[in-house]
mmCIF file of N, CA, C and O and ligand atoms in Angstrom:
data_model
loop_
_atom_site.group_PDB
_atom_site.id
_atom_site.type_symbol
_atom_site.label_atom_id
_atom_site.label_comp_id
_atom_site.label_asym_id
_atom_site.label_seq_id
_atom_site.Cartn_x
_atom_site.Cartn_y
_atom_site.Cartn_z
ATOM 1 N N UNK T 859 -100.094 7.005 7.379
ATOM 2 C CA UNK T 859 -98.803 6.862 8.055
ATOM 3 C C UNK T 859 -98.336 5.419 7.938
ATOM 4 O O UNK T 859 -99.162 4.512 8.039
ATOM 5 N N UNK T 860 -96.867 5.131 7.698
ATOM 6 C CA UNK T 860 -96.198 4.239 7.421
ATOM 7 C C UNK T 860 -95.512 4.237 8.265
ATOM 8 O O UNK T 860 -95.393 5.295 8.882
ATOM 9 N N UNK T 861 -94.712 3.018 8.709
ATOM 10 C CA UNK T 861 -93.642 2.810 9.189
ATOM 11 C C UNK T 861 -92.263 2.297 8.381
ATOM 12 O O UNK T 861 -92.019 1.091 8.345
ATOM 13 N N UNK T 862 -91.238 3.417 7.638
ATOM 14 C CA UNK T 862 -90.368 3.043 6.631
ATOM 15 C C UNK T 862 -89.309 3.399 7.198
ATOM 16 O O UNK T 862 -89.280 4.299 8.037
ATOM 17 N N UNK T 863 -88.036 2.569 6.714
ATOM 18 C CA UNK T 863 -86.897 3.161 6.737
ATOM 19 C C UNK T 863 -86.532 4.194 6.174
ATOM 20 O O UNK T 863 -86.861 4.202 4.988
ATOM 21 N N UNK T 864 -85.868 5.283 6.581
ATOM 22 C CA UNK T 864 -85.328 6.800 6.406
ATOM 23 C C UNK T 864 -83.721 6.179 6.027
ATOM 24 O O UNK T 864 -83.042 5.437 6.737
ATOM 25 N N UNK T 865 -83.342 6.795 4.555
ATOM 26 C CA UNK T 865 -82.285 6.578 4.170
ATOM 27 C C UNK T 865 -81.093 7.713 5.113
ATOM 28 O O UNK T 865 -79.924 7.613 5.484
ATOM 29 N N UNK T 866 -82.282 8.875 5.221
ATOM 30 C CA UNK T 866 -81.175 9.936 6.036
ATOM 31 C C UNK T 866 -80.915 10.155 7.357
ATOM 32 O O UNK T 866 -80.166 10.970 7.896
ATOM 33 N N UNK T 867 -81.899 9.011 7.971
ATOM 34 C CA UNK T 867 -81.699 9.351 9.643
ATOM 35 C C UNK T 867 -81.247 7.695 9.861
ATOM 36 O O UNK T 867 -80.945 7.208 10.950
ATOM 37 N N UNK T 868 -81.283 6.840 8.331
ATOM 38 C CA UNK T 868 -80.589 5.375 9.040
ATOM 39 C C UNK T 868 -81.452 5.071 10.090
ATOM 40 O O UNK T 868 -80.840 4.562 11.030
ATOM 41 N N UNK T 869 -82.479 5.178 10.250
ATOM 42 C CA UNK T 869 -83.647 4.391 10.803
ATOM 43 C C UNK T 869 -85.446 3.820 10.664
ATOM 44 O O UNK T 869 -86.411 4.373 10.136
ATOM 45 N N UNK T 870 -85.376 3.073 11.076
ATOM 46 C CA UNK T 870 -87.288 3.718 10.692
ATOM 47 C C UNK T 870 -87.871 4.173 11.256
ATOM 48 O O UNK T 870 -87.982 4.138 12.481
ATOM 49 N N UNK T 871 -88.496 4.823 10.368
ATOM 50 C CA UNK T 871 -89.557 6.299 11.452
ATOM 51 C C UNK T 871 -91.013 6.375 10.493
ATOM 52 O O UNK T 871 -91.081 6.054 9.307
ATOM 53 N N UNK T 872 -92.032 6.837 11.259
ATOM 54 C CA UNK T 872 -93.121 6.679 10.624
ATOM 55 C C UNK T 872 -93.034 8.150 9.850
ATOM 56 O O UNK T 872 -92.683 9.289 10.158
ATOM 57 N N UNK T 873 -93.724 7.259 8.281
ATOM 58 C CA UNK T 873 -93.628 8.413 7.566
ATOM 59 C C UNK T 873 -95.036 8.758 6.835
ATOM 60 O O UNK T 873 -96.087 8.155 6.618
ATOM 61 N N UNK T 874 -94.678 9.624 6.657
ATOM 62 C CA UNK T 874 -96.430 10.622 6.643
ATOM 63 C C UNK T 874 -97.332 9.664 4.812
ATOM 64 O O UNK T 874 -96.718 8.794 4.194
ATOM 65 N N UNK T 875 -98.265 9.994 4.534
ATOM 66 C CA UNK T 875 -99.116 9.770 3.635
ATOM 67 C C UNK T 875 -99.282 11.203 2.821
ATOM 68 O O UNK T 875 -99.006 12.202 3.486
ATOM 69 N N UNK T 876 -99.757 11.434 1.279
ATOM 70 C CA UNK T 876 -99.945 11.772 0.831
ATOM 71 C C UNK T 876 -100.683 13.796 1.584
ATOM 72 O O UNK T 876 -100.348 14.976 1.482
ATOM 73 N N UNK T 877 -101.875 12.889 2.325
ATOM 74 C CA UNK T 877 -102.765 14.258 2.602
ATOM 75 C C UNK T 877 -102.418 14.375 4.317
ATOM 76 O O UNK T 877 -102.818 15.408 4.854
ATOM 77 N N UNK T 878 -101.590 13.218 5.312
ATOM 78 C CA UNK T 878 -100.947 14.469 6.191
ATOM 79 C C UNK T 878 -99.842 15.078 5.527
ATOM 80 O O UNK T 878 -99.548 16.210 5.910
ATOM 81 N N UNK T 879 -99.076 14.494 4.485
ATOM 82 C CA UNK T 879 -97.742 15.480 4.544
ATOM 83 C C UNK T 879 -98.361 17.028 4.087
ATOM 84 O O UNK T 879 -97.985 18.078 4.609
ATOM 85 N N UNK T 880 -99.085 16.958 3.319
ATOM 86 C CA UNK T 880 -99.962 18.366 2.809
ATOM 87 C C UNK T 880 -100.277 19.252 4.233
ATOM 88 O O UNK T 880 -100.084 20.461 4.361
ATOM 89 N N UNK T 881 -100.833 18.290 5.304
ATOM 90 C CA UNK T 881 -101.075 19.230 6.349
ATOM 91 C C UNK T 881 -99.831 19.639 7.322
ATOM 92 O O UNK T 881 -99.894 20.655 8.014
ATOM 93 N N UNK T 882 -98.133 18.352 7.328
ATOM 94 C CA UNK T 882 -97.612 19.014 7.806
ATOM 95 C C UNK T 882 -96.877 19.865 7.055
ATOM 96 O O UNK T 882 -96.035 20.607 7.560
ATOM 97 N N UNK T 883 -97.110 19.831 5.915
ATOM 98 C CA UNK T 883 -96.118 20.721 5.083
ATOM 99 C C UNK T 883 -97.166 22.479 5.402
ATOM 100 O O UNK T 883 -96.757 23.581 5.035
ATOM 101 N N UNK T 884 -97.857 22.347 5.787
ATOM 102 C CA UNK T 884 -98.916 24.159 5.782
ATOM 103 C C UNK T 884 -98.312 24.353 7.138
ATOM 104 O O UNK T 884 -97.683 25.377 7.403
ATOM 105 N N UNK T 885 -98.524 23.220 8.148
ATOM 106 C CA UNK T 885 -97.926 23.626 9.233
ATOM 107 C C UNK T 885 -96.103 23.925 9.530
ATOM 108 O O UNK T 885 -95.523 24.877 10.051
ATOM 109 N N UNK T 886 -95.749 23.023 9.109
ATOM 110 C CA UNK T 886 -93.634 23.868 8.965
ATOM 111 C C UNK T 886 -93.947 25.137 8.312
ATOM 112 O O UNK T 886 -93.656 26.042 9.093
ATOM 113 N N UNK T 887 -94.553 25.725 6.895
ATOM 114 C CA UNK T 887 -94.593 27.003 6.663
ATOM 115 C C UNK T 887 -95.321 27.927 7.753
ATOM 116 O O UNK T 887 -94.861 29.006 8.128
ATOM 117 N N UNK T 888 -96.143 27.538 8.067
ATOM 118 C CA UNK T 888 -96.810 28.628 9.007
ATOM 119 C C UNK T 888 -95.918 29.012 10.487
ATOM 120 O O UNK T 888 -96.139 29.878 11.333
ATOM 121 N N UNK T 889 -94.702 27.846 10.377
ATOM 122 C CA UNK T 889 -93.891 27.805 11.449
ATOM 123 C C UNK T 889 -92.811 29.113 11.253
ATOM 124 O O UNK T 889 -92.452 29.774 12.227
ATOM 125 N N UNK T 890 -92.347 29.396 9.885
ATOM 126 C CA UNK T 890 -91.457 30.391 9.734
ATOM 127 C C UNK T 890 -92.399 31.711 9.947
ATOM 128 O O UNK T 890 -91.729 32.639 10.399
ATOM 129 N N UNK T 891 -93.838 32.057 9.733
ATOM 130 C CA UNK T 891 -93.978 32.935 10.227
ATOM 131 C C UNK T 891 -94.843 33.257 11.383
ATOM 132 O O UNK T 891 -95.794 34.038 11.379
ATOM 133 N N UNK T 892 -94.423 32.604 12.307
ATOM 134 C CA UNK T 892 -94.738 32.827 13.379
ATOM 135 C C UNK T 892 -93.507 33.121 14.607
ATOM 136 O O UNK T 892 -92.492 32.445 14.778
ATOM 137 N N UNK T 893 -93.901 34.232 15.317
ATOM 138 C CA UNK T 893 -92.659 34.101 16.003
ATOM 139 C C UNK T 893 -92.780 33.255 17.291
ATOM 140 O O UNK T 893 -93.779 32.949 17.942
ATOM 141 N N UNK T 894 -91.609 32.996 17.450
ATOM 142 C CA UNK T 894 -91.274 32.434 18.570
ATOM 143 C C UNK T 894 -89.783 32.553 19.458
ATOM 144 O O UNK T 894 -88.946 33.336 19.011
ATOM 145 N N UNK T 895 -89.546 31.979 20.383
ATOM 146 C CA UNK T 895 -88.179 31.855 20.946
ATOM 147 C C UNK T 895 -87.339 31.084 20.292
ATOM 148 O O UNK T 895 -86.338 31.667 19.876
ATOM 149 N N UNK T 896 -87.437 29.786 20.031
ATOM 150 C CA UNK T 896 -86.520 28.829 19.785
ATOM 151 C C UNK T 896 -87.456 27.653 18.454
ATOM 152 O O UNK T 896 -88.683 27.568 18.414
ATOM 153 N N UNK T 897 -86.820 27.140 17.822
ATOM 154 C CA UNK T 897 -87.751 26.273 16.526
ATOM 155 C C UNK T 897 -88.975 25.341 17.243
ATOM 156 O O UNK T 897 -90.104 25.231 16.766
ATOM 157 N N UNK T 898 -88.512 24.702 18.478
ATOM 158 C CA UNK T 898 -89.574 23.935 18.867
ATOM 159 C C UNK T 898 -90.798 24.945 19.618
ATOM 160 O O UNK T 898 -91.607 24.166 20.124
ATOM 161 N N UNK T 899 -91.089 25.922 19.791
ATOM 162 C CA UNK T 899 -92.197 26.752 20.019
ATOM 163 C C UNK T 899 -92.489 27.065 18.790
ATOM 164 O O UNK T 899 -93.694 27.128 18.544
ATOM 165 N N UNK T 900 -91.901 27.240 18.106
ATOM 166 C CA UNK T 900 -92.493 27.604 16.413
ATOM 167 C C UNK T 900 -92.544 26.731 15.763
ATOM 168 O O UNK T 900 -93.200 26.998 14.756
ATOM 169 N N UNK T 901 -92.125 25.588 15.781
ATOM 170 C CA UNK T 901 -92.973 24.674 15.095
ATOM 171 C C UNK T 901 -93.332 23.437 15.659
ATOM 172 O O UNK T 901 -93.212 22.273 15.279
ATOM 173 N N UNK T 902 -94.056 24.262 17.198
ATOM 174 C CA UNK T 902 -94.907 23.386 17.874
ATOM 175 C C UNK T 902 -96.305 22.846 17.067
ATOM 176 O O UNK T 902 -96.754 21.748 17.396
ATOM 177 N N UNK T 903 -96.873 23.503 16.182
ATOM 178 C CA UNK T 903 -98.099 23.145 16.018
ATOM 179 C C UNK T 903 -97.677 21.673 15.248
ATOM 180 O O UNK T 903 -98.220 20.573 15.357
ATOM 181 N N UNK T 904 -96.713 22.008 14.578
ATOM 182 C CA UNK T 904 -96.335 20.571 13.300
ATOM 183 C C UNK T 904 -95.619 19.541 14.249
ATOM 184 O O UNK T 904 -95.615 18.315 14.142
ATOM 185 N N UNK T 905 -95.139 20.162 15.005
ATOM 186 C CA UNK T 905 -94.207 19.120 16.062
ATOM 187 C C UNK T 905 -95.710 18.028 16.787
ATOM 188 O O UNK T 905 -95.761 16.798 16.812
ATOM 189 N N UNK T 906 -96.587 18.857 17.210
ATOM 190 C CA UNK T 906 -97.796 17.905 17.376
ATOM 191 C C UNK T 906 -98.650 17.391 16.656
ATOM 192 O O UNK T 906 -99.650 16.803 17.069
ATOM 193 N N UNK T 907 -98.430 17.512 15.835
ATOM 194 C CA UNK T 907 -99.345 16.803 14.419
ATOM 195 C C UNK T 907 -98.722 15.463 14.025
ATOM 196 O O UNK T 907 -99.222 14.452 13.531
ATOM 197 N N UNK T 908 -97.548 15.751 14.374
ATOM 198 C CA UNK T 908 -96.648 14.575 14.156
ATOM 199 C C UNK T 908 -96.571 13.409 15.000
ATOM 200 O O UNK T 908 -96.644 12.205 14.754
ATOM 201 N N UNK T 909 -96.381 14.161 16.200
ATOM 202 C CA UNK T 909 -96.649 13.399 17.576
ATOM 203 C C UNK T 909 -97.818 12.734 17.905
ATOM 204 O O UNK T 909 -97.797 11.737 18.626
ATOM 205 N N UNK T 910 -99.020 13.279 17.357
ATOM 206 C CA UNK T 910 -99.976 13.135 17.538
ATOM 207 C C UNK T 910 -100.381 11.645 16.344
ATOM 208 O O UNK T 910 -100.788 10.522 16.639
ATOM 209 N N UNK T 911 -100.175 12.029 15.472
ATOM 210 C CA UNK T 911 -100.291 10.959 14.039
ATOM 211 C C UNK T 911 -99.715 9.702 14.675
ATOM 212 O O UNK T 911 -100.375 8.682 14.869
ATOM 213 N N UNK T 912 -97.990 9.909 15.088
ATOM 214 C CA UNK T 912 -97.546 8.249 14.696
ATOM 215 C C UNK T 912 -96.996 8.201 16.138
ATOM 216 O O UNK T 912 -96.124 7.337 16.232
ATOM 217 N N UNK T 913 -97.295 9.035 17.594
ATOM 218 C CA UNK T 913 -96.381 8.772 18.752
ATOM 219 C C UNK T 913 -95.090 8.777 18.101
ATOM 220 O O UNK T 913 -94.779 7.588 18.173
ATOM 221 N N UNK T 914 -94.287 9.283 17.599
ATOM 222 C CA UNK T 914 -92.723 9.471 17.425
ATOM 223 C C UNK T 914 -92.930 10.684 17.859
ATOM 224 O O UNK T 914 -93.824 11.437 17.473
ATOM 225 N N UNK T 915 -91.875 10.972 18.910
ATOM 226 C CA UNK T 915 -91.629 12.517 19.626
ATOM 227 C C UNK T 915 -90.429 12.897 19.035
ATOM 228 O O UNK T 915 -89.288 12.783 19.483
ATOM 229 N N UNK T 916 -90.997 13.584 17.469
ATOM 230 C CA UNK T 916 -89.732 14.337 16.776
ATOM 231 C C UNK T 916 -89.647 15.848 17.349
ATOM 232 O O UNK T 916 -90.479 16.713 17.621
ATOM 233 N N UNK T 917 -88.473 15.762 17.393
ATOM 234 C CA UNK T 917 -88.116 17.117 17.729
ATOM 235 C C UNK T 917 -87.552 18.361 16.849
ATOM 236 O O UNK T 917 -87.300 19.536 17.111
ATOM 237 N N UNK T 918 -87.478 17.622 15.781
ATOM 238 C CA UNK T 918 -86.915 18.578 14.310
ATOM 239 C C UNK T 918 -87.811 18.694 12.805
ATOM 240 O O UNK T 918 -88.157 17.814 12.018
ATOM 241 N N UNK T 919 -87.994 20.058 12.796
ATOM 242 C CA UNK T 919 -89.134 20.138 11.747
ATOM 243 C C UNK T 919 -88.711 19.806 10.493
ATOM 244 O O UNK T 919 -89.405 19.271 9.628
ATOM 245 N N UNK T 920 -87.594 20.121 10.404
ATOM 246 C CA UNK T 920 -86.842 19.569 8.824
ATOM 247 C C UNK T 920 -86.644 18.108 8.632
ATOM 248 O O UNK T 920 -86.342 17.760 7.490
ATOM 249 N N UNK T 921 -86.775 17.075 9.661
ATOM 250 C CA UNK T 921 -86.690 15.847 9.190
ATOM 251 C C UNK T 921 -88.248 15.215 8.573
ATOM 252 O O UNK T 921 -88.414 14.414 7.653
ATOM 253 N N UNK T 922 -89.099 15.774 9.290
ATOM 254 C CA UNK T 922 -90.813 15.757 9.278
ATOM 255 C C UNK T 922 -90.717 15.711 7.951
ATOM 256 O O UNK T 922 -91.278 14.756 7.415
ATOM 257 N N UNK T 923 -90.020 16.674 7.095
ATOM 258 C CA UNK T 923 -90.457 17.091 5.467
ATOM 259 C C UNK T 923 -89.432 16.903 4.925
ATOM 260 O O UNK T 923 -88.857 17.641 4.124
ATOM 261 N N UNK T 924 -88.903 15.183 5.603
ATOM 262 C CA UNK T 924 -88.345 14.160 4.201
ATOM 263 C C UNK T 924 -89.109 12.991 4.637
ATOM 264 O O UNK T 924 -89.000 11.951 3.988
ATOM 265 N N UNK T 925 -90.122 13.061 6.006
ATOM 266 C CA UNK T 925 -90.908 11.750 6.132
ATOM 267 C C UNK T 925 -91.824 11.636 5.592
ATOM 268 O O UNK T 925 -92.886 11.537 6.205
ATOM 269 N N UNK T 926 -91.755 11.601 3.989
ATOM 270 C CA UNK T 926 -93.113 11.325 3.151
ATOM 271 C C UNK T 926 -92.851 10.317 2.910
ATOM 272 O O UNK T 926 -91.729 9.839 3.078
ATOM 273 N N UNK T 927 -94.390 9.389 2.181
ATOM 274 C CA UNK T 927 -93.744 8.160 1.761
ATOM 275 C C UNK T 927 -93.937 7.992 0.370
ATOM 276 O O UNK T 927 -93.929 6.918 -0.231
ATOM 277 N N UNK T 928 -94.192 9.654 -0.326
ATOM 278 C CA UNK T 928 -94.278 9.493 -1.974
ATOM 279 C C UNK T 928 -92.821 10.360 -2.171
ATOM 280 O O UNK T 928 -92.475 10.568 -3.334
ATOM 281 N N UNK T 929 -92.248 10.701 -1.437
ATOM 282 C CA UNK T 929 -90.643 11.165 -1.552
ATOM 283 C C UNK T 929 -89.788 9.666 -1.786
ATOM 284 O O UNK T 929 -88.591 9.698 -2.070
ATOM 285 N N UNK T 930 -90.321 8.728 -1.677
ATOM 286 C CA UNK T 930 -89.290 7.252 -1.614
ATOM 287 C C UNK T 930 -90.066 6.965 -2.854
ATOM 288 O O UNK T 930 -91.011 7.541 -3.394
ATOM 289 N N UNK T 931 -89.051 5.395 -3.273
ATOM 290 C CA UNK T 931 -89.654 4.542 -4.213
ATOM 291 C C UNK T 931 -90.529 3.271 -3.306
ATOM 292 O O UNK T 931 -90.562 3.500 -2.097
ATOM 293 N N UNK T 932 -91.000 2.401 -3.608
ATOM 294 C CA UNK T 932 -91.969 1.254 -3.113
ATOM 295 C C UNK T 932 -90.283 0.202 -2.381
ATOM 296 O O UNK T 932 -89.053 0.240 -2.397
ATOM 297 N N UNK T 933 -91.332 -0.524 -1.893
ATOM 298 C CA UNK T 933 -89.915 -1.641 -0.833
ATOM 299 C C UNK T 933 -89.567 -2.261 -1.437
ATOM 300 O O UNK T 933 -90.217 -3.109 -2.048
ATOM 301 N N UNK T 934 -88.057 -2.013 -1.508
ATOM 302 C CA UNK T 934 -86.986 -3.395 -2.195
ATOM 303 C C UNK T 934 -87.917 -5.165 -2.214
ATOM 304 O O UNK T 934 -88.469 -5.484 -1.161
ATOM 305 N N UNK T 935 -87.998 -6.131 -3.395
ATOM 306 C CA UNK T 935 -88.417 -7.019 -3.111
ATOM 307 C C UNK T 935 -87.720 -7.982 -2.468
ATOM 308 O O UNK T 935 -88.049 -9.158 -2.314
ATOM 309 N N UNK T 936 -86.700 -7.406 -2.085
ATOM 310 C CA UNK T 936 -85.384 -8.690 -1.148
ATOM 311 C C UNK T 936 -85.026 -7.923 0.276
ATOM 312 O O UNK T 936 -84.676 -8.473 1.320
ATOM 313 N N UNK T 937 -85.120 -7.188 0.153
ATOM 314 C CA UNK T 937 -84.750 -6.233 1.648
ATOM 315 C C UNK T 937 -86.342 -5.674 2.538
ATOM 316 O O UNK T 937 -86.672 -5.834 3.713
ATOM 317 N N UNK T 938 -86.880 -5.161 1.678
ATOM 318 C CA UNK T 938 -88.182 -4.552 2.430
ATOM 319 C C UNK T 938 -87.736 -3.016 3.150
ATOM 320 O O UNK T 938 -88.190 -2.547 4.194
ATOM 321 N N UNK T 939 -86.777 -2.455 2.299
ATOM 322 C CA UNK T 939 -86.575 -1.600 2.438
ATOM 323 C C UNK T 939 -86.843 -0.523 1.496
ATOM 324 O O UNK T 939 -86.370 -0.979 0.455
ATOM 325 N N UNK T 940 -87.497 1.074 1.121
ATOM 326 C CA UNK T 940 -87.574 1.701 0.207
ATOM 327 C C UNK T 940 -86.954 2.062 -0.828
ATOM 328 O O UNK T 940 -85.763 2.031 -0.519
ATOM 329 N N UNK T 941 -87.078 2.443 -2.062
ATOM 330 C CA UNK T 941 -86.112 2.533 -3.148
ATOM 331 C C UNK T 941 -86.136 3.875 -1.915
ATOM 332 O O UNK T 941 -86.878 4.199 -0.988
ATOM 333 N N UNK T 942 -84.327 4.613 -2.796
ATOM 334 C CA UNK T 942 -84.373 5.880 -2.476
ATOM 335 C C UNK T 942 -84.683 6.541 -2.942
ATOM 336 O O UNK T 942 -84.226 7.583 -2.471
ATOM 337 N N UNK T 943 -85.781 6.864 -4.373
ATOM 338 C CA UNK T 943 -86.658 7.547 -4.803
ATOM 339 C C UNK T 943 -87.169 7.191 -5.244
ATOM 340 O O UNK T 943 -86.861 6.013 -5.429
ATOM 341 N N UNK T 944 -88.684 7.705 -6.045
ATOM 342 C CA UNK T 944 -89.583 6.716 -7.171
ATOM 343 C C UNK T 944 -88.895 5.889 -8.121
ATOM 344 O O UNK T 944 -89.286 4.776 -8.473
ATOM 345 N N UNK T 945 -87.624 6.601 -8.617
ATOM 346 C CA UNK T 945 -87.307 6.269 -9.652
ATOM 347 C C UNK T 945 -86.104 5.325 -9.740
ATOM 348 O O UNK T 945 -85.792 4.855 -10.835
ATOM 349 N N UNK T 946 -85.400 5.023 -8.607
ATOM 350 C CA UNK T 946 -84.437 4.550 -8.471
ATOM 351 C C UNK T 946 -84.441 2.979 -9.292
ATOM 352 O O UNK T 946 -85.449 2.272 -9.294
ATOM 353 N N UNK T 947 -83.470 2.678 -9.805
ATOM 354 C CA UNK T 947 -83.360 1.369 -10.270
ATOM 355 C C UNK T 947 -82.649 0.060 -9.438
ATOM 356 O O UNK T 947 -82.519 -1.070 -9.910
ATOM 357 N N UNK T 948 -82.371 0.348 -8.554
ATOM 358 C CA UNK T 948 -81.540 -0.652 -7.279
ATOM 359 C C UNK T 948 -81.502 -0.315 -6.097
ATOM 360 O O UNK T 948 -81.534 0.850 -5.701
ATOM 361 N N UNK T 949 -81.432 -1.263 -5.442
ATOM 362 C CA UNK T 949 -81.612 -0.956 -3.896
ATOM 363 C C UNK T 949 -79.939 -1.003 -3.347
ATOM 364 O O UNK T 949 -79.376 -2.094 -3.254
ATOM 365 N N UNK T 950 -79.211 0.302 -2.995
ATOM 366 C CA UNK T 950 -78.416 0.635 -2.392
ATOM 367 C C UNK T 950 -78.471 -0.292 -0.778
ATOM 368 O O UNK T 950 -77.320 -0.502 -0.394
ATOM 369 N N UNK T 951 -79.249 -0.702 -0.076
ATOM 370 C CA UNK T 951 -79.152 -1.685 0.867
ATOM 371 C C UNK T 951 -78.537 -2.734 0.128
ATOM 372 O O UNK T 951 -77.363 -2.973 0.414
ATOM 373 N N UNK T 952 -79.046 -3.369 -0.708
ATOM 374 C CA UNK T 952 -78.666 -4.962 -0.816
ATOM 375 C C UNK T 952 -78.188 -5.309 -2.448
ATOM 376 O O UNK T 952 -77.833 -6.389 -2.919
ATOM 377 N N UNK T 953 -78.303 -4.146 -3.025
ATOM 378 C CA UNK T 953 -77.966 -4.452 -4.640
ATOM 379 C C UNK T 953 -78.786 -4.901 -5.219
ATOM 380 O O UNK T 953 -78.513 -5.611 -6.188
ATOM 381 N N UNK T 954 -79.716 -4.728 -4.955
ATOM 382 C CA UNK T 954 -80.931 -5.774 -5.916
ATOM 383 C C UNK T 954 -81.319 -4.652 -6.688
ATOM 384 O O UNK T 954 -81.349 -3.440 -6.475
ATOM 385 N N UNK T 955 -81.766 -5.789 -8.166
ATOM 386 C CA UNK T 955 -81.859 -4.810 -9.164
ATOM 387 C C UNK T 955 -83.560 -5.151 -9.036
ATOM 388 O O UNK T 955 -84.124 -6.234 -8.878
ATOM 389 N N UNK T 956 -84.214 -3.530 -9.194
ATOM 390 C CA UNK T 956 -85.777 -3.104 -9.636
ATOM 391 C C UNK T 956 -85.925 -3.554 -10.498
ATOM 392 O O UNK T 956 -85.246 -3.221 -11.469
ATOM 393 N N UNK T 957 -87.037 -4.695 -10.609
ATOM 394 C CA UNK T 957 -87.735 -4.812 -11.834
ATOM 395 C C UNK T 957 -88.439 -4.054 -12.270
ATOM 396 O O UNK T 957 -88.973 -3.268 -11.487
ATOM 397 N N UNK T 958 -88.780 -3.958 -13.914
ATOM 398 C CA UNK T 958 -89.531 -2.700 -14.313
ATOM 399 C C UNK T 958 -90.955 -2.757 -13.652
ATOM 400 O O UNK T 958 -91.654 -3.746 -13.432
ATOM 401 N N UNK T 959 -91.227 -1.259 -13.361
ATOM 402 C CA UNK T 959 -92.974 -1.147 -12.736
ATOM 403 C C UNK T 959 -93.036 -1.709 -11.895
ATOM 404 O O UNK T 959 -94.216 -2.028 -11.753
ATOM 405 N N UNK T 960 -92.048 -2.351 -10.623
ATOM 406 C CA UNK T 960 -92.413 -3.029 -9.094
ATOM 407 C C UNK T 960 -92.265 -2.004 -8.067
ATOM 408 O O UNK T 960 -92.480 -2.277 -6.886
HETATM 409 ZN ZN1 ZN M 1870 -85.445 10.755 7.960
HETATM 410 ZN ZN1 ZN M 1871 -83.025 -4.190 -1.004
#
């Protein structure tokens, strides 16, 4: 677990590693089949995995599974902020251009 900026929630939020996102990603699926009343009883189990990992009390399972931190590129070297994907060539924060392989 990381603590990165989220290009889509415009904040930072801790974002998962490689082998929890694997575990919350089994848990959001196991969330659609399970029934429940309302999304947060059904995807209580991932809602606490989460909670549990980084203390952020998310309340939405679909943001959980864009908080990876191999879904981003590595931190801008002028901002310290994430590319917005592996592959991105500039940092949309500040304009800075990616050097190759940083
Ligand atoms: Zn987000
Ligand atoms: Zn930047």
């Amino acid at each position: 677990m990381k603590e990165l900026w989220c290009w889509r929630c415009k904040m930072t939020v801790p974002m998962l590693d490689k082998d929890e996102f694997e575990i919350a990603k089994k848990l959001y699926n196991q969330g659609f089949k399970t029934n429940g009343i309302n999304i947060k009883e059904r995807f209580k189990p991932l809602l606490d995995y989460y909670t549990g990992l980084t203390g952020f009390d998310e309340t939405v399972p679909n943001a959980i599974m864009h908080h990876a931190i191999h879904q981003y590129g590595p931190p801008c070297g002028k901002c310290g902020k994430p590319y917005r994907t592996p592959k991105a060539s500039y940092c949309p924060a500040c304009g800075n251009k990616r050097k190759e392989n940083t």
